[in-house]
């Protein structure tokens, strides 16, 4: 026990002075022993530098997402999802454009392919970490051993910015997805399919 206390004390005695040294702001320039002047320290990139570029003009953007849809209706239709989108960003519009998604069910061979228009915004001209998103379109639906169909696709959710740089921004979002499903014919019998309601989780990046 005594050895542990001594060991922890030694670590703290080393870490605290180091943190104090790192917290001191670097000077604009440093003179070396030979009299030469070193280059100034590199300025830190703002957490919102990616969106600050679009304050004065619309900028082309594209992005990708991966995530999951958890079926809330008990129809065994939970899926993994991958997504690509392209559009513009400008001021309070963090993204406006179109996208396509592939939803692959985890327990059967059904597939859904939503094609949609999207709007992502924080309702402010100044950047912030939190945003709201709305998507609407049509979902192409491919079922195992039966006919294919399509239906209305809607998504709404909130997200939060994660890591960001001058040329990219990553984020995580949580939302609700609605997918209309129409009746299909199976073995010459009409089968009514209930609409799907999903809890959707996404991790994405936009460039």
mmCIF file of C-alpha atoms in Angstrom:
data_model
loop_
_atom_site.group_PDB
_atom_site.id
_atom_site.type_symbol
_atom_site.label_atom_id
_atom_site.label_comp_id
_atom_site.label_asym_id
_atom_site.label_seq_id
_atom_site.Cartn_x
_atom_site.Cartn_y
_atom_site.Cartn_z
ATOM 1 C CA UNK A 1 0.000 0.000 0.000
ATOM 2 C CA UNK A 2 2.865 2.354 0.926
ATOM 3 C CA UNK A 3 4.579 1.626 -2.391
ATOM 4 C CA UNK A 4 1.402 2.519 -4.305
ATOM 5 C CA UNK A 5 1.107 5.850 -2.495
ATOM 6 C CA UNK A 6 4.758 6.661 -3.203
ATOM 7 C CA UNK A 7 4.342 5.676 -6.870
ATOM 8 C CA UNK A 8 1.235 7.842 -7.323
ATOM 9 C CA UNK A 9 2.964 10.764 -5.591
ATOM 10 C CA UNK A 10 5.907 10.503 -7.998
ATOM 11 C CA UNK A 11 3.532 10.507 -11.004
ATOM 12 C CA UNK A 12 1.693 13.583 -9.715
ATOM 13 C CA UNK A 13 4.980 15.333 -8.992
ATOM 14 C CA UNK A 14 5.923 14.815 -12.656
ATOM 15 C CA UNK A 15 2.551 15.437 -14.333
ATOM 16 C CA UNK A 16 1.538 18.657 -12.536
ATOM 17 C CA UNK A 17 4.646 20.671 -13.519
ATOM 18 C CA UNK A 18 4.370 19.353 -17.091
ATOM 19 C CA UNK A 19 0.754 20.491 -17.362
ATOM 20 C CA UNK A 20 1.721 23.883 -15.975
ATOM 21 C CA UNK A 21 4.458 24.216 -18.612
ATOM 22 C CA UNK A 22 2.082 23.185 -21.424
ATOM 23 C CA UNK A 23 -0.556 25.700 -20.343
ATOM 24 C CA UNK A 24 1.809 28.649 -20.864
ATOM 25 C CA UNK A 25 0.971 30.397 -24.144
ATOM 26 C CA UNK A 26 3.854 30.192 -26.637
ATOM 27 C CA UNK A 27 5.528 33.414 -27.703
ATOM 28 C CA UNK A 28 5.154 34.667 -31.262
ATOM 29 C CA UNK A 29 8.840 33.967 -31.887
ATOM 30 C CA UNK A 30 11.737 32.396 -29.989
ATOM 31 C CA UNK A 31 15.394 33.372 -30.127
ATOM 32 C CA UNK A 32 17.809 30.424 -30.187
ATOM 33 C CA UNK A 33 21.252 30.285 -28.563
ATOM 34 C CA UNK A 34 22.887 31.273 -31.862
ATOM 35 C CA UNK A 35 20.729 34.377 -32.136
ATOM 36 C CA UNK A 36 18.404 33.044 -34.875
ATOM 37 C CA UNK A 37 14.665 33.580 -34.549
ATOM 38 C CA UNK A 38 12.477 30.456 -34.636
ATOM 39 C CA UNK A 39 9.186 30.390 -36.556
ATOM 40 C CA UNK A 40 6.073 31.398 -34.579
ATOM 41 C CA UNK A 41 3.861 28.652 -33.162
ATOM 42 C CA UNK A 42 1.152 27.386 -35.516
ATOM 43 C CA UNK A 43 -2.252 28.885 -34.771
ATOM 44 C CA UNK A 44 -4.913 26.410 -33.594
ATOM 45 C CA UNK A 45 -7.711 25.677 -36.055
ATOM 46 C CA UNK A 46 -11.187 26.654 -34.798
ATOM 47 C CA UNK A 47 -13.619 23.840 -33.988
ATOM 48 C CA UNK A 48 -16.019 25.458 -36.471
ATOM 49 C CA UNK A 49 -13.513 26.349 -39.209
ATOM 50 C CA UNK A 50 -15.265 23.992 -41.630
ATOM 51 C CA UNK A 51 -18.576 25.880 -41.390
ATOM 52 C CA UNK A 52 -17.022 29.340 -41.072
ATOM 53 C CA UNK A 53 -15.860 28.982 -44.678
ATOM 54 C CA UNK A 54 -19.494 29.026 -45.838
ATOM 55 C CA UNK A 55 -20.455 32.263 -44.062
ATOM 56 C CA UNK A 56 -20.085 34.389 -47.211
ATOM 57 C CA UNK A 57 -20.956 31.967 -50.042
ATOM 58 C CA UNK A 58 -22.512 28.583 -50.744
ATOM 59 C CA UNK A 59 -19.984 25.731 -50.810
ATOM 60 C CA UNK A 60 -20.346 22.310 -52.402
ATOM 61 C CA UNK A 61 -20.351 19.452 -49.871
ATOM 62 C CA UNK A 62 -20.649 15.692 -49.835
ATOM 63 C CA UNK A 63 -20.823 13.215 -46.990
ATOM 64 C CA UNK A 64 -21.080 9.608 -45.878
ATOM 65 C CA UNK A 65 -22.785 7.889 -42.955
ATOM 66 C CA UNK A 66 -22.974 4.485 -41.301
ATOM 67 C CA UNK A 67 -25.408 3.392 -38.641
ATOM 68 C CA UNK A 68 -28.397 1.289 -37.668
ATOM 69 C CA UNK A 69 -32.206 1.403 -37.662
ATOM 70 C CA UNK A 70 -33.874 -0.345 -34.723
ATOM 71 C CA UNK A 71 -37.377 -1.579 -35.588
ATOM 72 C CA UNK A 72 -39.864 -0.253 -33.008
ATOM 73 C CA UNK A 73 -42.896 -2.056 -34.481
ATOM 74 C CA UNK A 74 -41.847 -5.640 -33.761
ATOM 75 C CA UNK A 75 -41.736 -6.679 -37.441
ATOM 76 C CA UNK A 76 -38.155 -7.980 -37.297
ATOM 77 C CA UNK A 77 -36.981 -5.296 -39.738
ATOM 78 C CA UNK A 78 -33.975 -3.794 -37.955
ATOM 79 C CA UNK A 79 -31.251 -2.823 -40.430
ATOM 80 C CA UNK A 80 -27.678 -1.666 -40.788
ATOM 81 C CA UNK A 81 -27.380 1.429 -42.975
ATOM 82 C CA UNK A 82 -24.834 3.121 -45.214
ATOM 83 C CA UNK A 83 -25.474 6.469 -46.805
ATOM 84 C CA UNK A 84 -24.040 8.935 -49.344
ATOM 85 C CA UNK A 85 -25.231 12.512 -49.909
ATOM 86 C CA UNK A 86 -24.250 15.583 -51.901
ATOM 87 C CA UNK A 87 -25.366 19.216 -51.795
ATOM 88 C CA UNK A 88 -24.475 22.695 -50.537
ATOM 89 C CA UNK A 89 -23.923 24.485 -47.233
ATOM 90 C CA UNK A 90 -24.344 28.192 -46.606
ATOM 91 C CA UNK A 91 -24.651 30.208 -43.382
ATOM 92 C CA UNK A 92 -27.382 28.711 -41.154
ATOM 93 C CA UNK A 93 -27.968 25.875 -43.654
ATOM 94 C CA UNK A 94 -25.377 23.311 -42.627
ATOM 95 C CA UNK A 95 -26.413 21.060 -45.512
ATOM 96 C CA UNK A 96 -29.109 20.977 -48.172
ATOM 97 C CA UNK A 97 -29.082 18.392 -50.925
ATOM 98 C CA UNK A 98 -29.966 14.858 -51.936
ATOM 99 C CA UNK A 99 -28.872 11.442 -50.774
ATOM 100 C CA UNK A 100 -29.296 7.691 -51.085
ATOM 101 C CA UNK A 101 -29.173 5.004 -48.425
ATOM 102 C CA UNK A 102 -28.906 1.224 -48.346
ATOM 103 C CA UNK A 103 -30.714 -0.465 -45.438
ATOM 104 C CA UNK A 104 -29.881 -4.162 -45.063
ATOM 105 C CA UNK A 105 -31.976 -6.196 -42.639
ATOM 106 C CA UNK A 106 -30.019 -8.237 -40.126
ATOM 107 C CA UNK A 107 -32.433 -11.177 -39.764
ATOM 108 C CA UNK A 108 -33.662 -11.781 -43.331
ATOM 109 C CA UNK A 109 -32.904 -10.931 -46.959
ATOM 110 C CA UNK A 110 -35.089 -7.839 -47.328
ATOM 111 C CA UNK A 111 -33.490 -4.614 -48.596
ATOM 112 C CA UNK A 112 -34.609 -0.967 -48.523
ATOM 113 C CA UNK A 113 -33.114 1.872 -50.576
ATOM 114 C CA UNK A 114 -34.337 5.350 -49.532
ATOM 115 C CA UNK A 115 -33.712 8.212 -51.978
ATOM 116 C CA UNK A 116 -34.366 11.589 -50.395
ATOM 117 C CA UNK A 117 -33.877 15.354 -50.130
ATOM 118 C CA UNK A 118 -32.278 16.585 -46.889
ATOM 119 C CA UNK A 119 -32.027 19.771 -44.843
ATOM 120 C CA UNK A 120 -29.654 20.154 -41.895
ATOM 121 C CA UNK A 121 -29.578 23.383 -39.861
ATOM 122 C CA UNK A 122 -28.895 24.922 -36.457
ATOM 123 C CA UNK A 123 -31.219 27.923 -37.136
ATOM 124 C CA UNK A 124 -28.329 30.324 -36.479
ATOM 125 C CA UNK A 125 -25.824 32.168 -38.659
ATOM 126 C CA UNK A 126 -23.122 31.286 -36.134
ATOM 127 C CA UNK A 127 -21.888 27.662 -35.984
ATOM 128 C CA UNK A 128 -22.851 25.440 -33.065
ATOM 129 C CA UNK A 129 -22.314 21.789 -32.192
ATOM 130 C CA UNK A 130 -26.013 20.816 -32.170
ATOM 131 C CA UNK A 131 -28.173 20.672 -35.306
ATOM 132 C CA UNK A 132 -31.556 19.427 -36.545
ATOM 133 C CA UNK A 133 -32.117 17.401 -39.709
ATOM 134 C CA UNK A 134 -35.116 16.551 -41.881
ATOM 135 C CA UNK A 135 -35.225 14.085 -44.786
ATOM 136 C CA UNK A 136 -38.063 13.156 -47.099
ATOM 137 C CA UNK A 137 -38.363 10.970 -50.173
ATOM 138 C CA UNK A 138 -39.211 7.501 -51.369
ATOM 139 C CA UNK A 139 -37.907 4.110 -50.248
ATOM 140 C CA UNK A 140 -37.476 1.339 -52.810
ATOM 141 C CA UNK A 141 -38.310 -1.966 -51.114
ATOM 142 C CA UNK A 142 -37.056 -5.388 -52.174
ATOM 143 C CA UNK A 143 -38.538 -8.402 -50.407
ATOM 144 C CA UNK A 144 -37.381 -11.995 -50.383
ATOM 145 C CA UNK A 145 -39.210 -14.275 -52.860
ATOM 146 C CA UNK A 146 -41.927 -11.771 -53.683
ATOM 147 C CA UNK A 147 -42.674 -8.584 -55.608
ATOM 148 C CA UNK A 148 -40.884 -5.305 -55.025
ATOM 149 C CA UNK A 149 -42.603 -2.069 -54.089
ATOM 150 C CA UNK A 150 -41.937 1.443 -52.770
ATOM 151 C CA UNK A 151 -43.283 3.841 -50.160
ATOM 152 C CA UNK A 152 -42.872 7.206 -48.462
ATOM 153 C CA UNK A 153 -39.667 7.757 -46.480
ATOM 154 C CA UNK A 154 -39.327 10.364 -43.693
ATOM 155 C CA UNK A 155 -36.601 11.021 -41.135
ATOM 156 C CA UNK A 156 -36.107 13.666 -38.468
ATOM 157 C CA UNK A 157 -33.466 13.846 -35.773
ATOM 158 C CA UNK A 158 -30.900 15.843 -33.861
ATOM 159 C CA UNK A 159 -27.145 15.588 -34.106
ATOM 160 C CA UNK A 160 -23.948 16.786 -32.495
ATOM 161 C CA UNK A 161 -20.658 17.727 -34.103
ATOM 162 C CA UNK A 162 -17.667 15.582 -33.096
ATOM 163 C CA UNK A 163 -14.151 16.038 -34.502
ATOM 164 C CA UNK A 164 -13.730 18.821 -37.039
ATOM 165 C CA UNK A 165 -11.042 20.464 -39.146
ATOM 166 C CA UNK A 166 -10.706 23.024 -41.898
ATOM 167 C CA UNK A 167 -11.861 20.580 -44.603
ATOM 168 C CA UNK A 168 -14.191 18.140 -42.796
ATOM 169 C CA UNK A 169 -16.625 17.752 -39.911
ATOM 170 C CA UNK A 170 -17.778 14.512 -38.259
ATOM 171 C CA UNK A 171 -20.971 14.089 -36.268
ATOM 172 C CA UNK A 172 -23.336 11.682 -34.538
ATOM 173 C CA UNK A 173 -27.131 11.844 -34.798
ATOM 174 C CA UNK A 174 -30.160 10.157 -33.272
ATOM 175 C CA UNK A 175 -33.618 10.301 -34.805
ATOM 176 C CA UNK A 176 -36.872 8.706 -35.924
ATOM 177 C CA UNK A 177 -37.469 7.080 -39.325
ATOM 178 C CA UNK A 178 -40.871 6.355 -40.859
ATOM 179 C CA UNK A 179 -41.206 4.059 -43.875
ATOM 180 C CA UNK A 180 -44.507 3.377 -45.602
ATOM 181 C CA UNK A 181 -45.072 -0.204 -46.735
ATOM 182 C CA UNK A 182 -47.729 -1.275 -49.213
ATOM 183 C CA UNK A 183 -49.548 -4.568 -49.566
ATOM 184 C CA UNK A 184 -47.761 -7.298 -51.538
ATOM 185 C CA UNK A 185 -48.861 -10.558 -53.151
ATOM 186 C CA UNK A 186 -47.375 -13.762 -51.739
ATOM 187 C CA UNK A 187 -48.458 -17.117 -53.238
ATOM 188 C CA UNK A 188 -51.433 -15.402 -54.921
ATOM 189 C CA UNK A 189 -52.556 -13.930 -51.598
ATOM 190 C CA UNK A 190 -52.499 -10.233 -50.731
ATOM 191 C CA UNK A 191 -50.490 -9.561 -47.576
ATOM 192 C CA UNK A 192 -50.899 -6.271 -45.727
ATOM 193 C CA UNK A 193 -47.609 -4.949 -44.403
ATOM 194 C CA UNK A 194 -47.619 -2.522 -41.473
ATOM 195 C CA UNK A 195 -45.557 0.655 -41.850
ATOM 196 C CA UNK A 196 -42.154 0.746 -40.171
ATOM 197 C CA UNK A 197 -41.089 3.042 -37.331
ATOM 198 C CA UNK A 198 -37.388 2.989 -36.477
ATOM 199 C CA UNK A 199 -35.031 4.550 -33.969
ATOM 200 C CA UNK A 200 -32.046 5.570 -36.074
ATOM 201 C CA UNK A 201 -28.447 6.099 -34.994
ATOM 202 C CA UNK A 202 -25.871 7.547 -37.397
ATOM 203 C CA UNK A 203 -22.187 8.434 -37.376
ATOM 204 C CA UNK A 204 -21.132 10.517 -40.354
ATOM 205 C CA UNK A 205 -18.599 12.850 -41.913
ATOM 206 C CA UNK A 206 -19.091 15.749 -44.332
ATOM 207 C CA UNK A 207 -16.480 17.306 -46.612
#
